[in-house]
XYZ file of C-alpha atoms in Angstrom:
401
model
C -37.862 -17.517 99.023
C -39.468 -20.187 96.897
C -41.175 -17.539 94.789
C -37.882 -15.633 94.362
C -36.182 -18.773 93.069
C -38.945 -19.334 90.577
C -38.567 -15.727 89.275
C -34.791 -16.073 88.975
C -35.125 -19.328 87.019
C -37.652 -17.724 84.684
C -35.360 -14.759 84.020
C -32.455 -17.095 83.268
C -34.597 -19.071 80.819
C -35.579 -15.881 78.980
C -31.910 -14.848 78.550
C -30.945 -18.331 77.447
C -33.712 -18.396 74.852
C -32.696 -14.924 73.536
C -29.052 -15.980 73.263
C -29.995 -19.137 71.347
C -32.219 -17.187 68.990
C -29.434 -14.664 68.354
C -27.006 -17.497 67.686
C -29.436 -19.149 65.294
C -29.989 -15.883 63.402
C -26.242 -15.354 63.063
C -25.768 -18.883 61.776
C -28.530 -18.473 59.248
C -27.184 -15.221 57.703
C -24.378 -16.764 55.605
C -26.821 -19.332 54.254
C -29.032 -16.562 52.862
C -26.013 -14.854 51.200
C -24.370 -17.939 49.698
C -26.681 -18.378 46.694
C -25.994 -14.785 45.567
C -22.232 -15.318 45.868
C -22.416 -18.535 43.887
C -24.708 -17.264 41.089
C -21.977 -16.548 38.475
C -20.614 -20.083 38.832
C -24.099 -21.502 38.439
C -24.616 -19.473 35.240
C -21.385 -20.520 33.488
C -22.745 -23.670 31.801
C -25.650 -21.660 30.361
C -23.180 -19.175 28.860
C -21.321 -21.980 27.112
C -24.404 -23.661 25.667
C -24.697 -21.607 22.426
C -21.199 -22.640 21.312
C -22.037 -26.297 21.860
C -25.561 -26.270 20.461
C -24.495 -26.725 16.830
C -21.128 -28.402 16.443
C -20.950 -27.541 12.748
C -21.964 -23.871 12.948
C -19.492 -21.428 11.343
C -16.994 -19.925 13.770
C -18.106 -16.376 13.052
C -21.678 -16.756 14.237
C -22.478 -13.146 13.332
C -21.063 -13.491 9.774
C -23.004 -15.832 7.529
C -20.814 -16.349 4.503
C -22.839 -15.890 1.303
C -23.835 -18.769 -0.926
C -24.717 -18.788 -4.607
C -23.648 -20.006 -8.014
C -20.004 -19.437 -8.986
C -18.828 -19.333 -12.615
C -15.079 -19.256 -11.966
C -12.762 -22.243 -11.844
C -9.719 -22.472 -9.625
C -6.125 -21.833 -10.780
C -5.782 -25.527 -11.673
C -9.279 -25.830 -13.130
C -10.865 -26.859 -9.817
C -14.607 -26.608 -9.273
C -15.456 -23.994 -6.654
C -16.459 -25.075 -3.175
C -18.891 -22.603 -1.499
C -17.395 -20.495 1.272
C -20.677 -20.961 3.138
C -19.764 -24.643 3.672
C -16.726 -23.789 5.798
C -17.154 -24.529 9.497
C -15.261 -25.353 12.672
C -16.954 -27.118 15.559
C -16.883 -25.611 19.042
C -14.320 -28.212 20.060
C -12.127 -27.430 17.037
C -12.357 -23.715 17.716
C -11.237 -24.257 21.291
C -8.241 -26.278 20.122
C -7.223 -23.407 17.858
C -7.652 -20.902 20.690
C -5.529 -23.056 22.980
C -2.723 -23.254 20.420
C -1.413 -19.693 20.799
C -0.891 -19.475 17.037
C 0.560 -16.611 14.993
C -0.022 -15.584 11.372
C 1.538 -13.175 8.857
C -0.372 -11.438 6.037
C 1.556 -10.691 2.813
C -0.547 -8.576 0.430
C 0.231 -7.896 -3.203
C -1.095 -4.381 -2.746
C -2.717 -2.801 0.276
C -3.638 0.649 -0.981
C -7.275 0.147 -1.945
C -10.644 -0.514 -0.343
C -10.571 -4.199 -1.384
C -7.360 -4.868 0.539
C -8.521 -2.824 3.531
C -11.787 -4.764 3.768
C -10.100 -8.126 3.319
C -7.541 -7.322 5.993
C -10.356 -6.342 8.354
C -12.200 -9.617 7.721
C -9.013 -11.586 8.408
C -8.212 -9.705 11.606
C -11.769 -9.900 12.939
C -11.960 -13.639 12.372
C -8.472 -14.320 13.704
C -9.447 -12.368 16.817
C -12.362 -14.752 17.378
C -9.997 -17.687 16.906
C -7.331 -16.406 19.307
C -4.731 -16.151 16.518
C -2.276 -13.246 16.640
C -1.502 -11.298 13.451
C 2.229 -10.540 13.771
C 2.871 -8.854 10.409
C 1.009 -7.189 7.523
C 3.018 -6.259 4.406
C 2.282 -4.454 1.131
C 4.360 -5.393 -1.936
C 2.895 -2.508 -3.970
C 2.516 -4.903 -6.927
C 6.286 -5.511 -7.053
C 7.294 -9.167 -7.225
C 10.766 -8.615 -5.764
C 9.322 -6.711 -2.815
C 6.902 -9.519 -2.074
C 9.687 -12.116 -2.097
C 11.484 -9.976 0.496
C 8.250 -9.631 2.511
C 7.780 -13.408 2.581
C 11.404 -13.975 3.619
C 10.920 -11.545 6.497
C 7.685 -13.259 7.465
C 9.410 -16.665 7.500
C 12.059 -15.246 9.856
C 9.274 -14.355 12.319
C 8.353 -18.060 12.474
C 4.578 -17.707 12.176
C 2.388 -20.791 12.163
C 0.687 -19.634 8.947
C 0.956 -17.105 6.129
C -1.998 -15.751 4.150
C -0.929 -14.158 0.875
C -1.752 -13.360 -2.744
C 1.248 -13.839 -5.065
C 2.135 -10.858 -7.242
C 3.983 -13.166 -9.625
C 3.269 -16.890 -9.611
C 6.715 -17.734 -11.025
C 9.126 -15.601 -9.017
C 7.400 -16.277 -5.690
C 7.377 -20.077 -6.061
C 10.682 -20.887 -4.365
C 10.053 -18.553 -1.410
C 6.602 -19.934 -0.728
C 7.994 -23.470 -1.025
C 10.636 -22.524 1.536
C 7.877 -21.421 3.910
C 6.001 -24.687 3.391
C 9.197 -26.714 3.956
C 9.623 -24.988 7.326
C 6.168 -26.147 8.386
C 4.372 -22.828 7.855
C 0.781 -23.345 6.683
C -0.177 -21.417 3.546
C -3.598 -20.097 2.521
C -3.755 -18.063 -0.678
C -6.025 -15.284 -1.872
C -7.169 -15.593 -5.501
C -4.179 -17.499 -6.922
C -1.266 -19.765 -6.016
C 2.372 -19.965 -7.148
C 3.422 -22.302 -9.934
C 4.163 -25.955 -9.190
C 2.456 -25.990 -5.813
C -0.201 -28.520 -4.905
C -3.238 -28.070 -2.672
C -3.220 -30.356 0.350
C 0.537 -30.779 0.054
C 2.235 -27.406 -0.376
C -0.669 -25.196 0.638
C -4.121 -25.556 2.194
C -6.476 -23.739 -0.176
C -7.109 -20.762 -2.472
C -10.009 -18.431 -1.664
C -11.360 -16.164 -4.380
C -14.239 -14.070 -5.568
C -16.136 -15.262 -8.616
C -14.015 -13.190 -10.956
C -15.508 -14.657 -14.102
C -18.985 -13.897 -12.752
C -17.944 -10.338 -11.924
C -16.638 -9.873 -15.476
C -20.018 -11.026 -16.768
C -21.776 -8.570 -14.431
C -19.608 -5.661 -15.641
C -20.405 -6.553 -19.259
C -24.143 -6.745 -18.570
C -24.148 -3.388 -16.785
C -22.412 -1.655 -19.693
C -24.299 -3.520 -22.416
C -27.696 -2.820 -20.889
C -26.903 0.830 -20.168
C -26.016 1.271 -23.866
C -29.221 -0.410 -24.972
C -27.210 -3.180 -26.597
C -25.595 -0.899 -29.221
C -22.464 1.191 -29.540
C -18.689 1.277 -29.515
C -16.679 0.477 -26.417
C -13.063 -0.034 -25.335
C -11.434 -2.250 -22.719
C -8.788 -1.085 -20.254
C -7.378 -4.429 -19.161
C -4.623 -5.661 -16.841
C -1.653 -6.585 -19.037
C -0.088 -9.130 -16.676
C -0.122 -12.854 -15.952
C -2.493 -12.351 -13.032
C -5.097 -15.084 -12.746
C -8.055 -13.170 -11.332
C -7.868 -10.129 -13.616
C -7.257 -12.352 -16.633
C -10.474 -14.210 -15.720
C -12.617 -11.105 -15.377
C -11.246 -9.516 -18.568
C -11.953 -12.673 -20.563
C -15.454 -12.898 -19.082
C -16.203 -9.288 -20.055
C -14.896 -9.768 -23.594
C -16.781 -13.029 -24.152
C -20.067 -11.748 -22.709
C -20.064 -8.612 -24.871
C -19.361 -10.618 -28.029
C -21.943 -13.326 -27.289
C -24.771 -11.389 -25.618
C -24.434 -7.965 -27.281
C -23.617 -8.529 -30.983
C -24.362 -4.894 -31.852
C -21.719 -3.599 -29.438
C -18.232 -3.353 -30.970
C -15.066 -3.526 -28.883
C -13.001 -1.071 -30.935
C -9.802 -1.392 -28.909
C -8.239 -3.085 -25.886
C -5.505 -1.125 -24.107
C -3.489 -2.838 -21.396
C -1.677 -1.430 -18.387
C 0.945 -2.695 -15.957
C 0.486 0.236 -13.575
C -2.992 0.800 -12.176
C -2.341 4.534 -11.939
C -2.270 4.876 -15.748
C -6.070 4.831 -16.085
C -6.312 8.559 -16.850
C -3.541 8.370 -19.448
C -5.170 5.423 -21.217
C -8.627 6.963 -20.961
C -7.379 10.178 -22.566
C -5.760 8.210 -25.417
C -8.974 6.282 -26.086
C -11.174 9.386 -26.085
C -8.808 11.162 -28.451
C -8.554 8.218 -30.844
C -12.280 7.401 -30.825
C -14.424 10.570 -30.637
C -17.534 8.434 -31.183
C -16.770 6.095 -28.274
C -19.788 5.232 -26.110
C -18.368 3.234 -23.237
C -15.233 1.965 -21.457
C -14.628 -1.065 -19.236
C -11.763 -0.974 -16.705
C -10.671 -4.125 -14.929
C -10.942 -2.731 -11.379
C -11.922 0.413 -9.560
C -8.643 2.337 -9.379
C -7.897 2.375 -13.141
C -11.626 3.060 -13.620
C -11.271 6.200 -11.484
C -8.485 7.330 -13.811
C -10.722 6.742 -16.834
C -13.456 8.824 -15.188
C -11.024 11.690 -14.600
C -10.132 11.619 -18.320
C -13.830 11.655 -19.248
C -14.443 14.622 -16.950
C -11.407 16.508 -18.287
C -12.657 16.016 -21.841
C -16.254 16.980 -20.936
C -17.390 13.650 -22.360
C -20.049 12.592 -19.871
C -21.782 10.836 -22.770
C -19.174 8.070 -22.351
C -20.169 5.598 -19.638
C -18.067 3.154 -17.624
C -18.322 -0.221 -15.888
C -15.729 -1.920 -13.724
C -15.150 -4.434 -10.917
C -14.771 -3.790 -7.147
C -17.039 -1.536 -5.123
C -14.485 0.949 -3.831
C -15.744 4.015 -2.018
C -15.015 6.433 -4.854
C -16.803 4.411 -7.520
C -19.680 3.684 -5.111
C -20.194 7.439 -4.776
C -20.198 7.935 -8.563
C -22.774 5.149 -8.974
C -24.892 6.587 -6.140
C -25.035 10.017 -7.760
C -25.871 8.380 -11.121
C -22.617 9.507 -12.694
C -20.678 8.020 -15.609
C -19.917 4.733 -13.824
C -23.187 2.874 -14.284
C -22.334 -0.215 -12.273
C -19.934 -3.079 -11.703
C -19.346 -6.587 -10.498
C -18.447 -6.557 -6.799
C -16.166 -8.874 -4.921
C -16.825 -9.617 -1.250
C -13.421 -8.917 0.334
C -14.521 -8.912 3.966
C -16.183 -12.305 3.597
C -13.174 -13.562 1.677
C -10.942 -12.618 4.614
C -13.222 -14.465 7.031
C -13.111 -17.582 4.832
C -9.305 -17.459 4.607
C -8.983 -17.188 8.377
C -11.255 -20.190 8.907
C -9.130 -22.176 6.440
C -6.039 -21.307 8.468
C -7.874 -23.031 11.310
C -8.363 -26.068 9.071
C -4.628 -26.110 8.309
C -3.562 -25.829 11.945
C -5.890 -28.669 12.933
C -4.911 -30.897 10.001
C -8.516 -30.839 8.805
C -9.192 -31.628 5.143
C -9.921 -28.468 3.165
C -11.335 -27.900 -0.326
C -8.558 -26.808 -2.727
C -10.547 -23.892 -4.152
C -13.179 -21.857 -2.318
C -15.127 -19.010 -3.935
C -17.748 -16.424 -3.047
C -20.503 -15.474 -5.528
C -20.359 -12.333 -7.652
C -22.534 -9.348 -6.798
C -23.950 -7.196 -9.610
C -24.213 -3.547 -8.570
C -25.921 -0.628 -10.277
C -27.589 2.598 -9.189
C -30.713 0.826 -7.950
C -28.969 -1.364 -5.357
C -25.684 0.400 -4.632
C -26.455 1.272 -0.994
C -27.673 -2.233 -0.156
C -24.708 -3.727 -2.016
C -22.280 -1.568 -0.034
C -23.606 -3.062 3.196
C -23.396 -6.563 1.743
C -19.780 -6.072 0.655
C -18.406 -4.293 3.734
C -20.872 -5.333 6.472
C -21.391 -1.666 7.390
C -23.773 0.948 6.026
C -22.553 3.239 3.258
C -20.911 6.354 4.731
C -22.755 9.651 4.636
C -20.792 11.044 1.688
C -22.137 8.155 -0.430
C -25.630 7.818 1.033
C -26.283 11.566 0.936
C -25.625 11.905 -2.813
C -27.863 8.999 -3.780
C -30.369 10.097 -6.404
C -33.809 8.520 -6.188
């Protein structure tokens, strides 16, 4: 009997030990799983570190705004502040994101590659800032249409408007109305009459239009070997940026290329008249060697006139690296080069300045991006620099080595 009791006690101890071990194993299982469940929370601070590493880094960390010398002055004679100096801290960016802000874009004209690229830069940067774009309008270079566009934008009660005035006189009262209603204003290239930076609007952002006019003159002058007869197809309007580039072209030819004669200057008020003006110039001057057009669309019209007249001995320079002129330069056609604006970067800079305005942060009155001289040798690299994408196949494939 004594032995039986000892056996029974031993068996009971074995079961008790097994039950305890099973209980311990079950209790330990959640502890082994918990770290895996908590890993995302533990990683969150590390994910935030890059934004806080450099408080003065530009908002668009993947877009480094270009720096370089600028020849242009602002609409009131202001010295240019480099776009590359613009920055919002991580804390400032978060405040903008938390604001739930809205913005309207009122273009003078939206039917070209410049406007398309600038709009993309604005939208990309606003997306990073959490700002909603509620309206995009195209005035088609008509002052009365733009006034109506701005009125409609005001009615939408955006926190900011980014615009380029078609006419600095007729748009003044409407933009002042927007400012009086507390809407922040950032301008592309120019500002309406009788408006003051820091009071009525935040800033003007522009390309170096004077520098681009110089580049267009150098391209044409050098391609002609410093000799010949040329004509100018200029923008016959009180439009600050085109007036700057036209004056820069004219002055550079006269000063740097004394053996090149500007035989005539023909103005236009409709960019689609390039072919008509080109045909008139070729007819009037059969010994003409070159033509300058103030931007790419009238330049395309001039090229069509040259082709129709079988006058490929006449060469062209212009401003703005649109897709059509980029292709002509790539195939070493009659457009020998140009001065390029940087519309995508300009849009990014304007969006950042909207952030300045919404935060009440002091902003420079005039911000500019450097000119980019483009010819056959660098057209593919320049395309990437202007648009932040590689040149499409129809341009790259026709490039002549």
